[in-house]
Amino acid sequence: MPLINPLDQFANPEVERLVKFFNETLGFCPNSVLTMQRRPAIAEAFVNLNMAVMANEGRVTAEQKRLVGYLTSAQTGCRYCQAHTILAAERYGGSQQRLDNIWEFRESDLYTEAEKAMFEFALAASSVPNAVDQKIETELKKHWDDGEVVEILGVVALFGYLNRWNDSMGTSLESGAEAAGMKYFGDKGWDKGKHQ
């Protein structure tokens, strides 16, 4: 049971206009945003930040950003966000093989050296305490320019907010996201946990 129940997506005209972004990304508006709209300014600010962070300004692809979001969410334990990010990565072209093997990225030829550096950075940046060190920074900067690093860290930071929001709120997981979580991680013991 969530701490606060979400409102209908049509409860606030300002938010309704913005949820179209999520219809493309996920195929539905997340319950997290529907809960935030109890304070429309928070929902609107969050959706605008999400659109800015997920805009593709450099070489970081939409699929890669969702994989960074997934790794960040898995690192912090937010099952709600794990399911959302893997679903979005799939919707943005992630192959079953890449999504099934994301945790083997270090050894796998399914991922480029640039992606491996990005993923190591995401895991280090989302660790508590923060584990970004000179080695991780040097490897990241070999592959990504300053603007792209800002985009990557923007994704990590965005999901830091979402991970805390959804785990504290106990946000109910939507059926489409739950199906994606089970598809990719069910055989590894994944379930929706508190997100009933």
PDB file of C-alpha atoms in Angstrom:
ATOM      1  CA  MET A   1       0.000   0.000   0.000  1.00  0.00           C
ATOM      2  CA  PRO A   2       1.554   3.341  -0.994  1.00  0.00           C
ATOM      3  CA  LEU A   3       2.136   6.044   1.582  1.00  0.00           C
ATOM      4  CA  ILE A   4       0.061   8.450  -0.579  1.00  0.00           C
ATOM      5  CA  ASN A   5      -2.274   7.293  -3.353  1.00  0.00           C
ATOM      6  CA  PRO A   6      -1.766   8.733  -6.835  1.00  0.00           C
ATOM      7  CA  LEU A   7      -4.339  11.059  -8.362  1.00  0.00           C
ATOM      8  CA  ASP A   8      -5.968  10.519 -11.732  1.00  0.00           C
ATOM      9  CA  GLN A   9      -3.777  11.741 -14.588  1.00  0.00           C
ATOM     10  CA  PHE A  10      -6.442  14.290 -15.496  1.00  0.00           C
ATOM     11  CA  ALA A  11      -6.567  15.863 -12.011  1.00  0.00           C
ATOM     12  CA  ASN A  12      -4.405  18.857 -12.969  1.00  0.00           C
ATOM     13  CA  PRO A  13      -4.364  20.388 -16.471  1.00  0.00           C
ATOM     14  CA  GLU A  14      -0.716  21.512 -16.085  1.00  0.00           C
ATOM     15  CA  VAL A  15       0.383  17.963 -15.321  1.00  0.00           C
ATOM     16  CA  GLU A  16      -1.910  16.364 -17.914  1.00  0.00           C
ATOM     17  CA  ARG A  17      -0.147  18.355 -20.628  1.00  0.00           C
ATOM     18  CA  LEU A  18       3.237  17.049 -19.493  1.00  0.00           C
ATOM     19  CA  VAL A  19       2.404  13.354 -19.064  1.00  0.00           C
ATOM     20  CA  LYS A  20       2.579  12.886 -22.836  1.00  0.00           C
ATOM     21  CA  PHE A  21       6.340  12.538 -22.364  1.00  0.00           C
ATOM     22  CA  PHE A  22       5.810   9.399 -20.296  1.00  0.00           C
ATOM     23  CA  ASN A  23       3.294   7.958 -22.735  1.00  0.00           C
ATOM     24  CA  GLU A  24       6.144   7.876 -25.265  1.00  0.00           C
ATOM     25  CA  THR A  25       8.758   6.663 -22.795  1.00  0.00           C
ATOM     26  CA  LEU A  26       6.755   4.022 -20.938  1.00  0.00           C
ATOM     27  CA  GLY A  27       3.341   3.817 -22.573  1.00  0.00           C
ATOM     28  CA  PHE A  28       1.661   5.200 -19.430  1.00  0.00           C
ATOM     29  CA  CYS A  29       2.083   7.949 -16.854  1.00  0.00           C
ATOM     30  CA  PRO A  30       3.935   6.643 -13.782  1.00  0.00           C
ATOM     31  CA  ASN A  31       2.177   6.555 -10.438  1.00  0.00           C
ATOM     32  CA  SER A  32       5.121   8.515  -9.011  1.00  0.00           C
ATOM     33  CA  VAL A  33       4.198  11.547 -11.147  1.00  0.00           C
ATOM     34  CA  LEU A  34       0.511  11.056 -10.393  1.00  0.00           C
ATOM     35  CA  THR A  35       1.359  11.226  -6.684  1.00  0.00           C
ATOM     36  CA  MET A  36       3.613  14.286  -7.119  1.00  0.00           C
ATOM     37  CA  GLN A  37       0.723  16.156  -8.710  1.00  0.00           C
ATOM     38  CA  ARG A  38      -0.838  16.635  -5.274  1.00  0.00           C
ATOM     39  CA  ARG A  39       1.542  19.575  -5.467  1.00  0.00           C
ATOM     40  CA  PRO A  40       1.363  20.437  -9.182  1.00  0.00           C
ATOM     41  CA  ALA A  41       4.468  22.631  -9.087  1.00  0.00           C
ATOM     42  CA  ILE A  42       6.543  19.640  -7.931  1.00  0.00           C
ATOM     43  CA  ALA A  43       5.115  17.392 -10.648  1.00  0.00           C
ATOM     44  CA  GLU A  44       5.643  20.044 -13.313  1.00  0.00           C
ATOM     45  CA  ALA A  45       9.216  20.773 -12.202  1.00  0.00           C
ATOM     46  CA  PHE A  46      10.012  17.059 -12.083  1.00  0.00           C
ATOM     47  CA  VAL A  47       8.611  16.339 -15.560  1.00  0.00           C
ATOM     48  CA  ASN A  48      10.485  19.309 -17.024  1.00  0.00           C
ATOM     49  CA  LEU A  49      13.722  18.153 -15.370  1.00  0.00           C
ATOM     50  CA  ASN A  50      13.115  14.607 -16.636  1.00  0.00           C
ATOM     51  CA  MET A  51      12.607  15.856 -20.206  1.00  0.00           C
ATOM     52  CA  ALA A  52      15.773  17.994 -20.001  1.00  0.00           C
ATOM     53  CA  VAL A  53      17.900  15.160 -18.605  1.00  0.00           C
ATOM     54  CA  MET A  54      16.609  12.604 -21.104  1.00  0.00           C
ATOM     55  CA  ALA A  55      17.024  14.880 -24.144  1.00  0.00           C
ATOM     56  CA  ASN A  56      19.736  13.539 -26.434  1.00  0.00           C
ATOM     57  CA  GLU A  57      22.124  16.455 -26.925  1.00  0.00           C
ATOM     58  CA  GLY A  58      25.296  14.450 -27.627  1.00  0.00           C
ATOM     59  CA  ARG A  59      26.207  10.861 -28.367  1.00  0.00           C
ATOM     60  CA  VAL A  60      24.565   9.377 -25.257  1.00  0.00           C
ATOM     61  CA  THR A  61      21.551   7.507 -26.614  1.00  0.00           C
ATOM     62  CA  ALA A  62      18.096   7.173 -25.100  1.00  0.00           C
ATOM     63  CA  GLU A  63      18.721   3.454 -24.508  1.00  0.00           C
ATOM     64  CA  GLN A  64      22.046   4.143 -22.772  1.00  0.00           C
ATOM     65  CA  LYS A  65      20.444   6.736 -20.508  1.00  0.00           C
ATOM     66  CA  ARG A  66      17.797   4.234 -19.444  1.00  0.00           C
ATOM     67  CA  LEU A  67      20.496   1.621 -18.739  1.00  0.00           C
ATOM     68  CA  VAL A  68      22.339   4.177 -16.588  1.00  0.00           C
ATOM     69  CA  GLY A  69      19.027   4.782 -14.800  1.00  0.00           C
ATOM     70  CA  TYR A  70      18.588   1.036 -14.340  1.00  0.00           C
ATOM     71  CA  LEU A  71      22.084   0.526 -12.886  1.00  0.00           C
ATOM     72  CA  THR A  72      21.614   3.507 -10.570  1.00  0.00           C
ATOM     73  CA  SER A  73      18.244   2.164  -9.404  1.00  0.00           C
ATOM     74  CA  ALA A  74      19.544  -1.357  -8.914  1.00  0.00           C
ATOM     75  CA  GLN A  75      22.496   0.021  -6.952  1.00  0.00           C
ATOM     76  CA  THR A  76      20.128   1.793  -4.553  1.00  0.00           C
ATOM     77  CA  GLY A  77      17.590  -1.055  -4.486  1.00  0.00           C
ATOM     78  CA  CYS A  78      14.558   0.730  -5.942  1.00  0.00           C
ATOM     79  CA  ARG A  79      12.566  -2.001  -7.661  1.00  0.00           C
ATOM     80  CA  TYR A  80       9.977   0.444  -8.958  1.00  0.00           C
ATOM     81  CA  CYS A  81      12.636   2.360 -10.899  1.00  0.00           C
ATOM     82  CA  GLN A  82      14.411  -0.826 -11.985  1.00  0.00           C
ATOM     83  CA  ALA A  83      11.243  -1.972 -13.725  1.00  0.00           C
ATOM     84  CA  HIS A  84      10.604   1.438 -15.305  1.00  0.00           C
ATOM     85  CA  THR A  85      14.122   1.883 -16.636  1.00  0.00           C
ATOM     86  CA  ILE A  86      14.392  -1.601 -18.136  1.00  0.00           C
ATOM     87  CA  LEU A  87      10.999  -1.125 -19.816  1.00  0.00           C
ATOM     88  CA  ALA A  88      12.107   2.252 -21.196  1.00  0.00           C
ATOM     89  CA  ALA A  89      15.455   0.821 -22.370  1.00  0.00           C
ATOM     90  CA  GLU A  90      13.523  -1.854 -24.261  1.00  0.00           C
ATOM     91  CA  ARG A  91      11.173   0.747 -25.777  1.00  0.00           C
ATOM     92  CA  TYR A  92      14.208   2.776 -26.912  1.00  0.00           C
ATOM     93  CA  GLY A  93      15.804  -0.109 -28.789  1.00  0.00           C
ATOM     94  CA  GLY A  94      17.599  -2.176 -26.169  1.00  0.00           C
ATOM     95  CA  SER A  95      17.913  -5.738 -27.426  1.00  0.00           C
ATOM     96  CA  GLN A  96      16.842  -8.643 -25.240  1.00  0.00           C
ATOM     97  CA  GLN A  97      20.456  -9.792 -25.181  1.00  0.00           C
ATOM     98  CA  ARG A  98      21.790  -6.426 -23.956  1.00  0.00           C
ATOM     99  CA  LEU A  99      19.066  -6.073 -21.348  1.00  0.00           C
ATOM    100  CA  ASP A 100      19.429  -9.664 -20.124  1.00  0.00           C
ATOM    101  CA  ASN A 101      23.182  -9.219 -19.704  1.00  0.00           C
ATOM    102  CA  ILE A 102      23.499  -5.713 -18.297  1.00  0.00           C
ATOM    103  CA  TRP A 103      25.233  -6.964 -15.139  1.00  0.00           C
ATOM    104  CA  GLU A 104      27.867  -8.710 -17.248  1.00  0.00           C
ATOM    105  CA  PHE A 105      28.767  -5.432 -19.000  1.00  0.00           C
ATOM    106  CA  ARG A 106      32.379  -5.481 -17.766  1.00  0.00           C
ATOM    107  CA  GLU A 107      33.223  -8.704 -19.623  1.00  0.00           C
ATOM    108  CA  SER A 108      30.696  -8.613 -22.438  1.00  0.00           C
ATOM    109  CA  ASP A 109      31.330  -7.574 -26.030  1.00  0.00           C
ATOM    110  CA  LEU A 110      27.683  -6.464 -26.184  1.00  0.00           C
ATOM    111  CA  TYR A 111      28.833  -3.141 -24.713  1.00  0.00           C
ATOM    112  CA  THR A 112      31.465  -0.739 -26.037  1.00  0.00           C
ATOM    113  CA  GLU A 113      34.404   0.503 -23.989  1.00  0.00           C
ATOM    114  CA  ALA A 114      32.636   3.884 -23.823  1.00  0.00           C
ATOM    115  CA  GLU A 115      29.515   2.225 -22.388  1.00  0.00           C
ATOM    116  CA  LYS A 116      31.567   0.276 -19.869  1.00  0.00           C
ATOM    117  CA  ALA A 117      33.171   3.524 -18.657  1.00  0.00           C
ATOM    118  CA  MET A 118      29.713   5.140 -18.454  1.00  0.00           C
ATOM    119  CA  PHE A 119      28.248   2.241 -16.489  1.00  0.00           C
ATOM    120  CA  GLU A 120      31.200   2.111 -14.040  1.00  0.00           C
ATOM    121  CA  PHE A 121      30.750   5.839 -13.464  1.00  0.00           C
ATOM    122  CA  ALA A 122      26.991   5.405 -12.887  1.00  0.00           C
ATOM    123  CA  LEU A 123      27.562   2.686 -10.290  1.00  0.00           C
ATOM    124  CA  ALA A 124      30.254   4.702  -8.525  1.00  0.00           C
ATOM    125  CA  ALA A 125      28.238   7.928  -8.616  1.00  0.00           C
ATOM    126  CA  SER A 126      25.169   6.223  -7.154  1.00  0.00           C
ATOM    127  CA  SER A 127      27.087   4.507  -4.349  1.00  0.00           C
ATOM    128  CA  VAL A 128      26.918   5.707  -0.771  1.00  0.00           C
ATOM    129  CA  PRO A 129      29.482   6.925  -0.034  1.00  0.00           C
ATOM    130  CA  ASN A 130      30.192   8.185  -3.537  1.00  0.00           C
ATOM    131  CA  ALA A 131      32.897   6.047  -5.159  1.00  0.00           C
ATOM    132  CA  VAL A 132      33.905   8.159  -8.171  1.00  0.00           C
ATOM    133  CA  ASP A 133      37.694   8.199  -8.163  1.00  0.00           C
ATOM    134  CA  GLN A 134      40.441   9.358 -10.511  1.00  0.00           C
ATOM    135  CA  LYS A 135      40.566   6.044 -12.381  1.00  0.00           C
ATOM    136  CA  ILE A 136      36.817   6.098 -13.113  1.00  0.00           C
ATOM    137  CA  GLU A 137      36.980   9.792 -14.074  1.00  0.00           C
ATOM    138  CA  THR A 138      39.945   9.262 -16.416  1.00  0.00           C
ATOM    139  CA  GLU A 139      38.287   6.326 -18.178  1.00  0.00           C
ATOM    140  CA  LEU A 140      34.992   8.216 -18.514  1.00  0.00           C
ATOM    141  CA  LYS A 141      36.684  11.272 -20.047  1.00  0.00           C
ATOM    142  CA  LYS A 142      38.534   9.106 -22.590  1.00  0.00           C
ATOM    143  CA  HIS A 143      35.170   8.385 -24.214  1.00  0.00           C
ATOM    144  CA  TRP A 144      32.760  11.210 -23.371  1.00  0.00           C
ATOM    145  CA  ASP A 145      33.016  14.986 -23.652  1.00  0.00           C
ATOM    146  CA  ASP A 146      32.094  17.392 -20.845  1.00  0.00           C
ATOM    147  CA  GLY A 147      28.513  17.881 -22.035  1.00  0.00           C
ATOM    148  CA  GLU A 148      27.968  14.134 -22.298  1.00  0.00           C
ATOM    149  CA  VAL A 149      29.348  13.607 -18.786  1.00  0.00           C
ATOM    150  CA  VAL A 150      26.841  16.210 -17.560  1.00  0.00           C
ATOM    151  CA  GLU A 151      24.051  14.256 -19.312  1.00  0.00           C
ATOM    152  CA  ILE A 152      25.184  10.960 -17.759  1.00  0.00           C
ATOM    153  CA  LEU A 153      25.442  12.408 -14.257  1.00  0.00           C
ATOM    154  CA  GLY A 154      22.091  14.122 -14.802  1.00  0.00           C
ATOM    155  CA  VAL A 155      20.535  10.666 -15.249  1.00  0.00           C
ATOM    156  CA  VAL A 156      22.243   9.331 -12.110  1.00  0.00           C
ATOM    157  CA  ALA A 157      21.055  12.346 -10.090  1.00  0.00           C
ATOM    158  CA  LEU A 158      17.519  12.196 -11.512  1.00  0.00           C
ATOM    159  CA  PHE A 159      17.206   8.573 -10.459  1.00  0.00           C
ATOM    160  CA  GLY A 160      18.703   9.365  -7.056  1.00  0.00           C
ATOM    161  CA  TYR A 161      15.640  11.572  -6.549  1.00  0.00           C
ATOM    162  CA  LEU A 162      13.259   8.987  -7.991  1.00  0.00           C
ATOM    163  CA  ASN A 163      14.748   6.091  -6.029  1.00  0.00           C
ATOM    164  CA  ARG A 164      14.223   7.912  -2.757  1.00  0.00           C
ATOM    165  CA  TRP A 165      10.779   9.145  -3.784  1.00  0.00           C
ATOM    166  CA  ASN A 166       9.442   5.760  -4.874  1.00  0.00           C
ATOM    167  CA  ASP A 167      10.968   3.619  -2.142  1.00  0.00           C
ATOM    168  CA  SER A 168       9.868   6.013   0.605  1.00  0.00           C
ATOM    169  CA  MET A 169       6.430   6.440  -0.962  1.00  0.00           C
ATOM    170  CA  GLY A 170       6.025   2.709  -1.676  1.00  0.00           C
ATOM    171  CA  THR A 171       4.682   3.736  -5.084  1.00  0.00           C
ATOM    172  CA  SER A 172       2.451   1.045  -6.635  1.00  0.00           C
ATOM    173  CA  LEU A 173       4.081  -0.539  -9.666  1.00  0.00           C
ATOM    174  CA  GLU A 174       2.067  -0.449 -12.884  1.00  0.00           C
ATOM    175  CA  SER A 175       1.421  -3.761 -14.660  1.00  0.00           C
ATOM    176  CA  GLY A 176       3.467  -2.915 -17.774  1.00  0.00           C
ATOM    177  CA  ALA A 177       6.542  -2.066 -15.707  1.00  0.00           C
ATOM    178  CA  GLU A 178       6.104  -5.134 -13.528  1.00  0.00           C
ATOM    179  CA  ALA A 179       5.939  -7.342 -16.626  1.00  0.00           C
ATOM    180  CA  ALA A 180       9.225  -5.872 -17.893  1.00  0.00           C
ATOM    181  CA  GLY A 181      10.897  -6.433 -14.524  1.00  0.00           C
ATOM    182  CA  MET A 182       9.760 -10.047 -14.460  1.00  0.00           C
ATOM    183  CA  LYS A 183      10.788 -10.589 -18.089  1.00  0.00           C
ATOM    184  CA  TYR A 184      14.360  -9.456 -17.540  1.00  0.00           C
ATOM    185  CA  PHE A 185      15.011 -10.200 -13.876  1.00  0.00           C
ATOM    186  CA  GLY A 186      12.347 -12.602 -12.604  1.00  0.00           C
ATOM    187  CA  ASP A 187      14.632 -15.607 -13.035  1.00  0.00           C
ATOM    188  CA  LYS A 188      17.206 -13.766 -10.884  1.00  0.00           C
ATOM    189  CA  GLY A 189      14.769 -13.422  -7.980  1.00  0.00           C
ATOM    190  CA  TRP A 190      13.420  -9.950  -8.808  1.00  0.00           C
ATOM    191  CA  ASP A 191       9.932  -9.056  -7.605  1.00  0.00           C
ATOM    192  CA  LYS A 192       8.113  -5.775  -7.043  1.00  0.00           C
ATOM    193  CA  GLY A 193       8.771  -5.836  -3.304  1.00  0.00           C
ATOM    194  CA  LYS A 194       6.951  -3.060  -1.438  1.00  0.00           C
ATOM    195  CA  HIS A 195       5.529  -1.589  -4.669  1.00  0.00           C
ATOM    196  CA  GLN A 196       2.186  -3.426  -4.430  1.00  0.00           C
TER     197      GLN A 196
END
